[in-house]
């Protein structure tokens, strides 16, 4: 929901741009902070969801750690004031250069995704006369019940180490003198809204941590990853995800032993609702079968609908005095030379005209960060409420 002053400001700003509501971000971070602190849980913000500098600065100010998946993210986290002692680094394909950068930065923990990677980190740490702290990322084969394009914890996915390879992990850990085993890591998918999924994950984590302890490796860190979903259909009435229920599942079902720490890596739930993509109607094409609204934003600014069939609310922010009483159905499309460049089909909107402002909501996570320069388009700008 945008107030009239904000809409006036949009009217005077060149489109397209991401609009960040910093108050929504602040309230979301506060809710997460309170709900996690209640149980002493540690939250690392997954930078991949949004690494806009102002967003990072605010998240860092709440004391969250950082979850990174590239050397660039490790660097950005540290530059934006996240403590290196709170940086975790995951990813199936960490390059030697990235591992060295993280070793030089003395990060908290590598989330290791294969036995081969464990040996490489050990070799690189040995060359620097350092010890690398690691958690083993395990693929628990738990179905996240989310879109299959953003499911990561099934046997068919490339992520983590499968449970039948854990004997090899133990052999490698015994052989690697420059590795310190901290614990176990999981991340089974994104946009998870069914809390039963997390209950199943807890049960698997309990079994696996016992297995490690039985093999002589005490588990200090349990990292359950991220994935908590947001309400893409009701951004105004259900703005903040239910962090209370989310963390309570882990409190109730995870078997946390004395001295153990529980860690999370949330991305989407912290940043999705704080931003909208604001665009303008360039052309209205009325066809026999279809009406099209052609926007000045497309898949180069927000690719989620095209890549994951993702749903985003779409609103026309411009008020007209003489409108047809009934809404019309429009396919809301971008300007890119690709048929897939469509935000949504058959969107019910008031009759719309060239120059109208269109808001595509819940675009703060995996929006601006996934923008591209395809078609040699200008890089999308950002505007902030404060
Ligand atoms: N930890 C790891 C190891 C991850 O791979 C991810 C996300 C997260 C944490 C954070 O997950 P979140 O809390 O944001 O669900 N671009 C896709 C989502 C890809 C998620 C990648 N990994 C989208 O727009 O839906």
XYZ file of C-alpha atoms and ligand atoms in Angstrom:
411
model
C 0.000 0.000 0.000
C 1.512 3.322 -1.038
C 0.435 6.694 0.338
C -0.309 9.630 -2.016
C 2.993 11.376 -1.236
C 4.925 8.278 -2.201
C 2.978 7.981 -5.445
C 3.686 11.653 -6.240
C 7.356 10.907 -5.672
C 7.134 7.898 -8.007
C 5.535 10.132 -10.654
C 8.567 12.385 -10.532
C 11.096 9.546 -10.747
C 12.385 7.883 -13.870
C 11.128 4.299 -14.134
C 11.768 1.416 -13.744
C 13.175 1.295 -10.219
C 13.093 -0.777 -7.057
C 11.387 1.045 -4.209
C 12.621 -0.003 -0.762
C 10.347 0.608 2.213
C 12.993 0.771 4.928
C 10.384 0.750 7.693
C 8.978 -2.583 6.484
C 12.532 -3.917 6.431
C 13.212 -2.659 9.946
C 10.015 -4.180 11.356
C 10.714 -7.510 9.664
C 14.254 -7.667 11.013
C 13.042 -6.758 14.464
C 10.393 -9.511 14.413
C 12.988 -12.090 13.356
C 15.499 -10.851 15.891
C 13.023 -11.095 18.781
C 11.686 -14.520 17.765
C 15.165 -16.070 17.325
C 16.717 -14.454 20.419
C 14.006 -16.037 22.564
C 15.720 -19.425 22.071
C 19.290 -18.166 21.665
C 19.271 -19.098 17.948
C 21.831 -17.538 15.572
C 20.565 -16.073 12.279
C 22.814 -15.492 9.270
C 21.315 -13.345 6.528
C 21.604 -15.030 3.100
C 23.159 -12.222 1.037
C 22.135 -13.897 -2.192
C 18.551 -12.694 -1.624
C 19.548 -9.025 -1.773
C 22.918 -7.315 -1.466
C 21.751 -3.753 -2.000
C 24.194 -1.690 0.151
C 21.513 0.111 2.194
C 19.689 -3.151 2.836
C 22.925 -4.822 3.960
C 23.756 -1.922 6.277
C 20.408 -2.172 8.037
C 20.517 -5.966 8.362
C 24.045 -5.806 9.741
C 22.946 -3.229 12.332
C 20.669 -5.872 13.893
C 23.661 -8.088 14.623
C 22.804 -10.879 12.178
C 25.591 -12.965 10.695
C 26.068 -13.478 6.946
C 25.471 -16.531 4.765
C 27.528 -16.268 1.579
C 27.785 -18.353 -1.592
C 30.675 -16.668 -3.379
C 33.919 -14.852 -2.683
C 32.174 -11.663 -3.759
C 29.507 -12.140 -1.094
C 32.118 -12.895 1.587
C 33.887 -9.656 0.641
C 30.659 -7.628 0.572
C 29.566 -8.980 3.965
C 32.831 -8.006 5.624
C 32.913 -4.605 3.872
C 29.405 -3.906 5.180
C 30.422 -4.577 8.762
C 29.268 -8.173 9.266
C 31.728 -9.804 11.642
C 33.984 -12.363 9.950
C 33.293 -14.531 13.003
C 29.666 -14.703 11.830
C 30.258 -15.466 8.142
C 29.348 -18.891 6.773
C 30.251 -19.883 3.222
C 28.257 -22.488 1.259
C 28.155 -23.476 -2.409
C 28.788 -26.639 -4.460
C 31.496 -25.011 -6.535
C 33.795 -22.922 -4.378
C 36.876 -22.028 -6.430
C 40.398 -22.123 -4.948
C 40.481 -18.325 -5.170
C 37.249 -18.062 -3.174
C 38.401 -20.567 -0.557
C 41.674 -18.666 -0.122
C 39.791 -15.391 0.261
C 37.600 -16.920 2.975
C 40.644 -18.438 4.715
C 42.382 -15.045 4.674
C 39.207 -13.491 6.113
C 39.164 -16.060 8.965
C 35.463 -16.730 8.466
C 33.405 -18.653 11.006
C 32.643 -21.726 8.910
C 32.762 -23.347 5.471
C 29.624 -25.344 4.685
C 31.282 -28.163 2.755
C 29.314 -29.823 -0.034
C 31.518 -32.772 -1.112
C 34.330 -35.003 0.177
C 36.578 -33.684 -2.592
C 35.946 -30.101 -1.468
C 36.909 -31.075 2.093
C 40.338 -32.257 0.854
C 40.848 -29.105 -1.221
C 40.007 -26.808 1.708
C 42.380 -28.851 3.871
C 45.222 -28.495 1.322
C 44.676 -24.750 0.892
C 44.490 -24.214 4.666
C 47.687 -26.260 5.157
C 49.516 -24.065 2.624
C 48.592 -21.066 4.759
C 49.361 -22.858 8.000
C 45.746 -22.352 9.062
C 42.898 -24.520 10.284
C 39.609 -24.224 8.409
C 36.430 -24.636 10.418
C 33.796 -26.626 8.595
C 30.246 -27.885 8.794
C 29.266 -30.751 6.537
C 26.304 -29.877 4.315
C 24.141 -32.954 4.195
C 21.408 -33.628 1.696
C 18.752 -35.154 3.971
C 16.322 -36.209 1.220
C 13.488 -34.236 2.805
C 10.910 -32.857 0.366
C 10.427 -29.113 0.909
C 7.003 -29.149 -0.848
C 7.893 -26.027 -2.778
C 8.423 -25.382 -6.498
C 10.823 -28.022 -7.863
C 13.050 -25.288 -9.342
C 13.850 -24.090 -5.793
C 14.026 -27.488 -4.056
C 17.538 -28.394 -2.895
C 17.319 -31.224 -0.350
C 16.365 -34.259 -2.448
C 18.688 -37.046 -3.631
C 18.330 -35.769 -7.201
C 19.695 -32.295 -6.282
C 23.350 -31.362 -6.670
C 23.636 -29.886 -3.171
C 25.297 -31.327 -0.106
C 26.595 -34.799 0.675
C 24.215 -37.755 0.531
C 23.817 -39.786 3.702
C 25.237 -42.942 2.083
C 28.537 -41.042 1.629
C 28.925 -40.166 5.297
C 31.383 -43.006 5.994
C 33.707 -41.346 3.462
C 33.265 -38.021 5.266
C 34.445 -39.594 8.515
C 37.508 -41.076 6.784
C 38.296 -37.676 5.223
C 37.807 -35.781 8.482
C 40.259 -38.138 10.213
C 42.797 -37.595 7.431
C 42.499 -33.806 7.199
C 44.839 -32.267 9.769
C 43.974 -28.662 8.888
C 40.208 -29.052 9.236
C 38.222 -28.497 12.409
C 34.805 -30.166 12.338
C 32.165 -27.845 13.827
C 28.936 -29.498 12.867
C 26.301 -30.221 10.265
C 24.436 -28.024 7.790
C 21.197 -28.431 5.836
C 19.236 -26.304 3.373
C 16.351 -28.079 1.694
C 14.737 -25.366 -0.394
C 13.156 -21.966 -0.546
C 9.672 -20.415 -0.167
C 8.647 -23.127 2.317
C 5.318 -22.356 3.968
C 4.434 -25.754 5.443
C 5.893 -26.017 8.958
C 5.545 -29.842 8.835
C 8.473 -29.783 6.395
C 10.689 -28.261 9.074
C 9.473 -30.816 11.598
C 10.599 -33.597 9.200
C 13.931 -31.809 8.801
C 14.412 -31.676 12.594
C 13.839 -35.425 12.855
C 16.483 -36.073 10.179
C 18.937 -33.668 11.842
C 18.516 -35.492 15.165
C 19.294 -38.865 13.540
C 22.315 -37.507 11.670
C 23.843 -35.681 14.625
C 23.625 -38.881 16.686
C 25.359 -40.727 13.862
C 28.279 -38.265 13.893
C 28.604 -38.447 17.667
C 28.571 -42.271 17.525
C 31.492 -42.013 15.087
C 33.527 -39.846 17.438
C 32.707 -36.401 16.051
C 30.814 -34.232 18.568
C 28.505 -31.778 16.845
C 28.810 -28.223 18.124
C 26.797 -26.480 15.399
C 23.425 -27.451 13.979
C 22.696 -25.256 10.932
C 19.186 -25.699 9.529
C 19.664 -23.309 6.580
C 16.894 -21.000 5.416
C 13.836 -21.285 3.228
C 11.036 -19.681 5.238
C 8.442 -18.419 2.769
C 6.497 -15.164 2.453
C 2.922 -14.368 1.395
C 3.182 -13.223 -2.239
C -0.628 -12.884 -2.456
C -1.145 -10.572 0.535
C 1.828 -8.228 0.887
C -0.199 -5.570 2.774
C -2.135 -7.768 5.196
C 0.512 -10.432 5.836
C 3.719 -8.469 5.521
C 5.899 -10.217 8.092
C 6.460 -13.982 8.003
C 5.539 -15.980 11.055
C 9.015 -16.142 12.613
C 7.525 -17.175 15.971
C 6.041 -20.419 14.611
C 9.085 -21.104 12.464
C 11.626 -20.959 15.295
C 9.241 -22.754 17.663
C 9.256 -25.838 15.422
C 13.020 -26.084 15.915
C 12.712 -25.386 19.632
C 10.139 -28.189 19.934
C 11.580 -30.841 17.627
C 15.343 -30.339 17.450
C 17.274 -32.292 20.023
C 19.651 -29.522 21.128
C 22.355 -30.816 23.451
C 24.145 -28.767 26.124
C 26.709 -26.411 24.576
C 25.308 -26.789 21.059
C 24.489 -23.769 18.914
C 21.592 -23.648 16.448
C 22.099 -21.570 13.301
C 19.811 -20.453 10.464
C 20.353 -18.813 7.083
C 17.313 -16.744 6.159
C 17.121 -14.701 2.981
C 13.698 -14.263 1.434
C 11.700 -13.928 4.678
C 13.848 -10.966 5.740
C 13.760 -8.898 2.558
C 11.004 -9.970 0.137
C 8.242 -7.657 1.336
C 10.332 -4.496 1.699
C 10.607 -3.794 -2.024
C 8.390 -3.321 -5.066
C 9.424 -2.939 -8.655
C 7.882 0.300 -9.936
C 7.335 0.537 -13.652
C 5.312 2.531 -16.172
C 2.958 1.414 -18.911
C 4.605 2.168 -22.239
C 1.872 0.834 -24.499
C -1.584 -0.695 -24.258
C -2.285 -3.242 -26.955
C -5.912 -4.227 -27.243
C -6.237 -7.433 -29.214
C -9.195 -9.611 -30.137
C -8.282 -12.279 -27.648
C -5.877 -10.497 -25.349
C -5.117 -7.071 -23.945
C -1.462 -6.416 -23.239
C 0.085 -3.868 -20.941
C 3.650 -3.377 -22.135
C 5.753 -2.090 -19.232
C 9.146 -0.412 -19.200
C 10.346 -3.181 -16.835
C 10.793 -6.777 -17.861
C 12.696 -9.963 -17.092
C 15.897 -7.902 -17.001
C 14.619 -6.196 -13.827
C 12.653 -9.075 -12.213
C 13.121 -12.559 -13.633
C 11.273 -14.627 -10.982
C 7.948 -14.968 -12.880
C 9.764 -16.054 -16.053
C 12.273 -18.373 -14.371
C 10.210 -20.028 -11.627
C 6.609 -19.312 -12.690
C 6.533 -17.165 -9.551
C 3.461 -15.155 -8.579
C 3.710 -11.434 -7.731
C 0.845 -9.058 -7.004
C 0.525 -6.373 -9.681
C -1.193 -3.036 -8.994
C -1.953 0.050 -11.048
C -1.095 3.024 -8.794
C -2.495 5.736 -11.090
C -5.990 7.054 -10.358
C -8.165 8.088 -13.315
C -11.434 9.970 -12.899
C -13.413 8.434 -15.790
C -12.915 4.709 -15.747
C -14.951 1.833 -17.003
C -16.573 0.398 -13.913
C -15.407 -3.111 -14.619
C -11.812 -4.267 -14.408
C -10.165 -5.535 -17.558
C -7.900 -8.549 -17.956
C -4.394 -7.769 -19.156
C -1.320 -9.828 -19.853
C 1.315 -7.693 -18.133
C 4.487 -7.997 -20.193
C 7.954 -6.468 -20.446
C 9.782 -4.945 -23.405
C 12.329 -7.754 -23.877
C 12.479 -9.672 -27.143
C 11.414 -12.987 -25.604
C 7.917 -14.481 -25.409
C 8.606 -15.562 -21.846
C 8.965 -11.903 -20.819
C 5.551 -11.822 -19.139
C 4.966 -10.972 -15.469
C 1.497 -12.525 -15.373
C -1.364 -13.371 -17.704
C -4.968 -12.232 -17.274
C -4.300 -9.772 -14.477
C -7.521 -8.009 -13.454
C -6.786 -4.270 -13.371
C -8.757 -1.043 -13.762
C -8.629 0.202 -17.352
C -4.991 1.246 -17.795
C -3.268 3.818 -19.981
C 0.146 4.797 -21.285
C 2.108 6.451 -18.461
C 0.298 4.665 -15.594
C 2.486 3.555 -12.717
C 2.516 -0.185 -12.067
C 3.814 -1.766 -8.856
C 5.013 -5.360 -8.809
C 5.014 -6.304 -5.164
C 7.110 -8.537 -2.891
C 10.170 -8.043 -5.073
C 12.815 -7.513 -2.384
C 14.182 -11.062 -2.490
C 15.913 -12.384 -5.614
C 14.749 -9.288 -7.509
C 17.363 -6.574 -7.896
C 20.198 -9.096 -7.375
C 19.059 -11.195 -10.335
C 18.684 -8.209 -12.678
C 20.719 -8.430 -15.864
C 21.926 -6.288 -18.716
C 20.320 -8.486 -21.388
C 19.357 -6.491 -24.493
C 21.954 -3.971 -23.274
C 19.414 -2.354 -20.998
C 20.287 0.184 -18.303
C 20.884 -1.216 -14.834
C 17.742 -0.854 -12.702
C 17.901 1.952 -10.115
C 16.905 1.897 -6.425
C 14.851 4.432 -4.481
C 14.451 4.367 -0.682
C 11.598 5.467 1.560
C 14.008 7.351 3.811
N 21.213 -21.114 2.562
C 21.554 -21.678 1.386
C 22.666 -22.633 1.365
C 20.870 -21.343 0.204
O 21.200 -21.915 -0.939
C 19.800 -20.421 0.261
C 19.053 -20.052 -0.931
C 19.492 -19.836 1.511
C 20.201 -20.228 2.634
C 18.392 -18.806 1.657
O 17.158 -19.313 1.353
P 15.840 -18.418 1.595
O 15.682 -18.200 3.078
O 16.016 -17.159 0.858
O 14.757 -19.262 1.022
N 16.151 -17.329 -6.700
C 15.131 -18.200 -6.125
C 15.509 -18.707 -4.745
C 16.846 -19.417 -4.724
C 17.305 -19.805 -3.324
C 18.759 -20.167 -3.341
N 19.282 -20.567 -2.066
C 13.795 -17.448 -6.079
O 13.740 -16.310 -6.524
O 12.806 -18.002 -5.645
